[in-house]
Coordinates of C-alpha atoms in Angstrom, one line a residue:
M1 CA 20.3 -9.7 -6.8
K2 CA 20.3 -6.4 -5.0
T3 CA 17.1 -4.3 -4.2
N4 CA 16.2 -1.2 -2.2
V5 CA 14.4 -1.8 1.1
I6 CA 13.4 -0.1 4.3
L7 CA 14.9 -1.8 7.3
I8 CA 15.7 -1.3 11.0
R9 CA 18.9 -2.2 12.9
A10 CA 17.3 -1.5 16.3
H11 CA 13.8 -1.1 17.7
G12 CA 12.6 2.4 18.4
G13 CA 10.9 5.3 16.7
A14 CA 10.3 6.2 13.1
D15 CA 13.8 7.7 12.8
N16 CA 15.2 4.1 13.0
L17 CA 13.8 3.3 9.6
R18 CA 16.6 3.2 7.0
Y19 CA 16.5 3.1 3.2
E20 CA 19.3 0.8 2.1
E21 CA 20.4 -1.7 -0.6
F22 CA 19.8 -5.3 0.3
D23 CA 20.9 -8.6 -1.1
L24 CA 18.2 -11.1 -2.0
P25 CA 19.0 -14.8 -2.2
P26 CA 18.4 -16.9 -5.3
L27 CA 14.8 -18.3 -5.7
A28 CA 14.2 -21.6 -3.9
E29 CA 11.7 -24.3 -4.8
G30 CA 8.2 -23.0 -4.9
E31 CA 9.1 -19.3 -4.7
V32 CA 8.4 -16.3 -6.9
L33 CA 10.2 -12.9 -7.2
I34 CA 7.7 -10.0 -7.1
R35 CA 8.5 -6.4 -8.3
N36 CA 6.4 -4.4 -5.8
T37 CA 4.3 -1.6 -7.2
A38 CA 2.4 -0.5 -4.0
C39 CA 3.3 -1.3 -0.4
G40 CA 0.8 -1.0 2.3
V41 CA 1.5 0.7 5.6
N42 CA -0.2 -0.8 8.7
Y43 CA -0.2 -0.4 12.4
A44 CA 1.3 -3.9 12.6
D45 CA 4.5 -2.4 11.1
I46 CA 4.7 0.1 13.9
Y47 CA 4.3 -2.6 16.5
E48 CA 7.3 -4.5 14.9
R49 CA 9.4 -1.3 14.6
E50 CA 8.9 -0.6 18.3
G51 CA 9.7 -4.2 19.3
D52 CA 6.2 -4.8 20.7
H53 CA 6.3 -8.6 20.7
G54 CA 3.1 -8.8 22.6
G55 CA 1.6 -7.7 19.3
P56 CA 1.2 -9.7 16.1
H57 CA 4.9 -10.3 15.3
S58 CA 7.5 -12.3 17.2
A59 CA 11.1 -11.2 17.6
K60 CA 13.5 -11.4 14.6
P61 CA 17.2 -11.1 14.2
M62 CA 18.4 -7.7 13.1
P63 CA 18.4 -6.2 10.5
I64 CA 14.7 -6.5 9.9
V65 CA 13.2 -5.5 6.5
M66 CA 9.9 -3.9 7.3
G67 CA 6.5 -4.4 5.9
H68 CA 3.8 -7.1 5.8
M69 CA 1.7 -6.4 2.7
A70 CA 2.2 -5.3 -0.9
V71 CA 1.1 -5.9 -4.5
G72 CA 3.2 -6.1 -7.6
I73 CA 4.1 -8.2 -10.6
V74 CA 5.7 -11.6 -10.7
E75 CA 9.0 -11.1 -12.3
E76 CA 10.5 -14.5 -12.0
T77 CA 9.4 -18.0 -10.8
G78 CA 11.5 -20.5 -9.0
P79 CA 11.8 -24.3 -9.5
G80 CA 8.5 -26.2 -9.4
V81 CA 6.3 -23.1 -9.9
S82 CA 3.6 -23.4 -12.5
T83 CA 1.3 -20.6 -11.2
P84 CA 1.4 -17.7 -10.9
S85 CA 3.3 -17.2 -14.1
A86 CA 5.7 -14.3 -14.8
G87 CA 3.8 -11.1 -15.5
T88 CA 0.8 -11.9 -13.2
R89 CA -0.4 -9.1 -10.9
V90 CA -0.6 -10.4 -7.4
G91 CA -1.1 -9.3 -3.8
Y92 CA 0.4 -10.9 -0.7
I93 CA 0.6 -10.8 3.0
G94 CA 4.1 -11.6 4.1
P95 CA 7.4 -10.1 5.5
N96 CA 9.9 -7.9 3.8
S97 CA 7.3 -5.9 1.7
Y98 CA 8.9 -2.4 2.2
A99 CA 11.0 -3.2 -0.8
A100 CA 11.4 -2.8 -4.5
H101 CA 11.4 -6.6 -4.8
T102 CA 10.2 -9.4 -2.4
I103 CA 10.5 -13.2 -2.6
M104 CA 7.4 -15.0 -1.6
P105 CA 6.1 -18.7 -1.7
A106 CA 4.0 -19.0 -4.8
A107 CA 1.2 -20.7 -2.7
R108 CA 0.9 -17.5 -0.6
V109 CA 0.3 -14.9 -3.3
F110 CA -3.2 -14.0 -4.7
P111 CA -3.8 -13.0 -8.3
L112 CA -5.6 -9.7 -8.5
P113 CA -8.7 -9.1 -10.6
D114 CA -8.5 -6.6 -13.4
A115 CA -11.1 -4.4 -11.7
L116 CA -8.9 -3.8 -8.7
S117 CA -6.1 -1.2 -9.0
D118 CA -2.6 -1.7 -7.6
D119 CA -3.1 1.3 -5.2
V120 CA -6.4 0.1 -3.8
A121 CA -5.1 -3.5 -3.4
G122 CA -1.9 -2.2 -1.9
G123 CA -3.7 0.1 0.6
Y124 CA -6.5 -2.3 1.5
L125 CA -5.3 -5.9 1.2
L126 CA -4.4 -6.5 4.9
R127 CA -7.2 -4.3 6.1
G128 CA -9.6 -6.1 3.8
L129 CA -8.5 -9.6 4.8
T130 CA -8.8 -8.5 8.5
A131 CA -12.3 -7.1 7.9
E132 CA -13.3 -10.3 6.1
Y133 CA -12.6 -12.6 9.0
L134 CA -14.0 -10.1 11.5
V135 CA -17.4 -9.6 9.9
R136 CA -17.8 -12.9 8.0
R137 CA -16.2 -15.6 10.1
L138 CA -15.2 -14.6 13.7
Y139 CA -18.6 -12.9 14.3
P140 CA -20.8 -13.1 11.2
L141 CA -22.8 -9.9 10.8
G142 CA -26.2 -9.8 9.3
P143 CA -29.7 -8.4 9.6
G144 CA -30.8 -7.8 13.2
K145 CA -27.2 -7.5 14.5
T146 CA -25.7 -4.2 16.0
A147 CA -22.0 -3.7 15.8
L148 CA -19.9 -1.0 17.5
V149 CA -16.6 -0.1 15.8
H150 CA -14.0 2.0 17.5
A151 CA -11.9 4.4 15.4
A152 CA -14.7 4.2 12.8
A153 CA -13.1 6.9 10.6
G154 CA -9.7 5.1 10.4
G155 CA -8.5 2.8 7.6
M156 CA -10.0 -0.3 9.2
G157 CA -13.1 1.5 10.5
L158 CA -14.1 2.7 7.0
L159 CA -14.0 -0.9 5.7
L160 CA -15.8 -2.4 8.7
G161 CA -18.6 0.2 8.4
Q162 CA -19.2 -0.5 4.7
W163 CA -18.9 -4.3 4.9
G164 CA -21.2 -4.5 7.9
R165 CA -23.7 -2.3 6.3
K166 CA -23.7 -4.5 3.1
L167 CA -24.3 -7.5 5.2
G168 CA -27.4 -5.9 6.7
A169 CA -26.1 -5.0 10.2
R170 CA -26.7 -1.8 12.1
M171 CA -23.3 -0.1 12.4
I172 CA -22.3 2.4 15.2
G173 CA -18.9 4.0 15.3
T174 CA -16.8 6.0 17.7
V175 CA -14.5 8.8 16.5
G176 CA -12.5 11.6 17.9
S177 CA -13.9 14.7 16.2
D178 CA -17.1 16.1 14.6
D179 CA -15.4 16.0 11.2
K180 CA -14.8 12.3 11.6
M181 CA -18.4 11.8 12.6
R182 CA -19.4 13.0 9.2
I183 CA -16.8 10.8 7.5
A184 CA -18.1 7.7 9.4
R185 CA -21.7 8.4 8.3
D186 CA -20.5 8.7 4.7
F187 CA -19.0 5.3 4.9
G188 CA -21.9 3.2 6.1
Y189 CA -22.4 4.0 9.8
D190 CA -25.9 4.4 11.0
A191 CA -24.7 6.5 14.0
A192 CA -21.4 8.0 15.1
I193 CA -20.3 9.0 18.6
N194 CA -17.6 11.6 19.3
Y195 CA -15.9 10.1 22.3
T196 CA -14.3 13.4 23.2
T197 CA -17.6 15.1 23.9
E198 CA -19.9 12.1 24.8
D199 CA -19.6 9.1 27.1
F200 CA -19.6 6.4 24.4
P201 CA -20.9 3.5 26.6
D202 CA -23.9 5.6 27.7
R203 CA -24.6 6.7 24.2
V204 CA -24.4 3.1 22.9
M205 CA -26.9 2.0 25.5
E206 CA -29.2 4.8 24.5
L207 CA -29.0 3.9 20.8
T208 CA -29.7 0.2 21.6
D209 CA -32.6 0.9 24.0
G210 CA -30.6 -0.4 26.9
T211 CA -29.6 -3.7 25.3
G212 CA -26.0 -3.0 24.2
A213 CA -24.2 -3.9 21.0
D214 CA -24.1 -7.5 19.8
V215 CA -20.4 -7.2 19.0
I216 CA -17.7 -4.6 19.5
Y217 CA -14.7 -4.3 17.1
D218 CA -11.9 -2.6 19.1
G219 CA -8.7 -1.7 17.2
V220 CA -7.8 0.9 19.8
G221 CA -7.1 -1.1 22.9
K222 CA -6.1 0.3 26.2
S223 CA -8.4 3.4 26.2
T224 CA -11.5 1.7 24.9
F225 CA -11.5 -1.9 26.0
R226 CA -12.6 -1.5 29.6
P227 CA -15.5 0.9 28.8
S228 CA -16.6 -1.4 26.0
L229 CA -17.6 -4.0 28.6
D230 CA -20.2 -1.6 29.8
C231 CA -22.1 -1.4 26.5
I232 CA -22.0 -5.0 25.2
R233 CA -25.2 -7.0 25.5
P234 CA -25.3 -10.2 27.6
R235 CA -23.5 -13.0 25.7
G236 CA -22.1 -10.4 23.3
M237 CA -18.5 -10.5 21.9
V238 CA -15.8 -7.9 22.4
I239 CA -13.1 -8.4 19.7
S240 CA -9.8 -6.6 20.6
Y241 CA -8.1 -6.8 17.2
G242 CA -5.7 -3.9 17.6
T243 CA -3.9 -1.7 20.2
A244 CA -3.4 1.7 18.8
S245 CA -3.6 3.3 22.2
G246 CA -1.6 0.6 23.9
N247 CA -2.0 -3.0 25.0
V248 CA -5.1 -3.8 27.1
G249 CA -3.0 -5.5 29.7
E250 CA -4.3 -7.7 32.5
F251 CA -7.9 -7.4 33.6
D252 CA -10.2 -9.1 36.1
L253 CA -12.1 -12.0 34.4
Q254 CA -14.9 -11.4 36.8
L255 CA -15.8 -8.3 34.8
L256 CA -17.1 -10.7 32.1
H257 CA -19.2 -12.7 34.6
S258 CA -22.4 -10.8 35.1
K259 CA -23.2 -10.7 31.3
S260 CA -21.3 -13.8 30.2
I261 CA -19.2 -11.6 27.9
I262 CA -17.0 -13.3 25.3
V263 CA -13.6 -11.6 24.7
T264 CA -11.1 -12.5 22.0
R265 CA -7.8 -11.2 20.8
P266 CA -7.4 -12.5 17.3
T267 CA -4.7 -11.9 14.7
L268 CA -5.0 -12.2 10.9
R269 CA -2.3 -14.8 10.5
S270 CA -4.3 -17.4 12.4
W271 CA -7.3 -16.8 10.0
I272 CA -5.3 -17.1 6.8
A273 CA -2.8 -19.8 8.0
D274 CA -4.5 -22.4 5.9
A275 CA -3.8 -21.8 2.2
E276 CA -7.3 -22.8 1.0
E277 CA -8.9 -20.6 3.6
A278 CA -6.6 -17.7 2.6
R279 CA -7.5 -18.0 -1.0
A280 CA -11.2 -18.0 -0.3
A281 CA -10.7 -15.0 2.0
A282 CA -8.8 -13.2 -0.6
Q283 CA -11.5 -13.8 -3.3
A284 CA -14.2 -12.5 -0.9
T285 CA -12.0 -9.5 -0.1
F286 CA -11.2 -8.7 -3.7
A287 CA -14.9 -8.9 -4.7
F288 CA -15.8 -6.5 -1.9
L289 CA -13.0 -4.0 -2.7
A290 CA -13.9 -4.1 -6.4
D291 CA -17.6 -3.4 -5.8
P292 CA -18.3 0.0 -7.3
E293 CA -20.5 0.9 -4.3
V294 CA -17.6 0.4 -1.9
Q295 CA -15.5 3.5 -1.3
T296 CA -11.7 2.9 -1.2
P297 CA -10.0 6.2 -0.9
I298 CA -6.2 6.4 -0.6
G299 CA -4.9 8.8 2.0
E300 CA -1.3 9.4 0.9
V301 CA 1.1 8.1 -1.7
L302 CA 4.7 8.4 -0.7
P303 CA 8.0 7.2 -2.1
L304 CA 9.4 4.1 -0.4
K305 CA 12.3 6.1 1.0
D306 CA 9.8 8.3 3.0
A307 CA 8.5 5.3 5.1
A308 CA 9.4 7.2 8.3
D309 CA 7.0 10.0 7.3
A310 CA 4.3 7.4 6.6
H311 CA 4.8 5.9 10.1
R312 CA 4.6 9.3 11.8
R313 CA 1.4 10.2 10.0
L314 CA -0.2 6.9 10.9
E315 CA 0.9 7.2 14.6
S316 CA -0.7 10.7 14.7
R317 CA -4.1 9.1 14.1
A318 CA -5.0 12.0 11.9
T319 CA -5.3 9.7 8.8
T320 CA -8.7 8.6 7.5
A321 CA -7.5 6.5 4.6
P322 CA -4.6 4.0 4.0
I323 CA -1.1 5.2 3.2
I324 CA 0.9 3.4 0.5
L325 CA 4.5 3.5 -0.4
K326 CA 5.8 3.4 -4.0
P327 CA 9.2 1.7 -4.6

């Protein structure tokens, strides 16, 4: 069958995104056909569009159908599939999601609870699963822990602030404007630091009485990683999970020595590679997103054909909530 997709034929800027018709193969054993209703837009998509193979995605042959997350309705099941059945609302993390239809392995789709809307699931599934492993499994937050989150008023930052607060941790966020400071506080942060007017390492040390943060969640990268080492506590963990300002690059391991700092560069796919772990993570994520106390605003809702505009808005770092595309 044919479906409409957003694809690239060469790496580069947002202008390289093309809205075209695309041929889907017949369903194979264990696969389902999903009619997408809300496609998430994430920084990982920008990395792939630019050809940043130091990021989360390896090189693929052209053309590449863009996207890595969507929700929709199972329209057809392939041989050997008993669940999910046709008509089931599902979310998934997988390739080729900037599309009206996507084929996925049935074992890698997650049925959505009735309490979770398509738009919220479409906007937050990848961010939610990322937040889940960051605060529950990689460095479990809880009472007595202090976390510093960079880009606290961005899509990921808003989730991390709320989830960390619900787990009982003290949450500190860095942002780029006074307006974003107010947003961060509204979304669970105990303190917010405007890094354009304050030296964030000094301020973090003040807020922690000279101890430093227990863990730092850094989705910014190049501009924040090195200063973060100055405000982590001894034996603390700096988690570089994104590179919005560029790759961290090489650094001297001796910088970690005096405080025995732990540094890690994780990626979501490693934390949901096991199907059972992925299902458990999805259940925890859906329960969190469906909690009426959790705020899940949607920034922009754009037609699928306007994916280039969505990428430009995300790259501007002016967004404070997820963007979704509607096929």
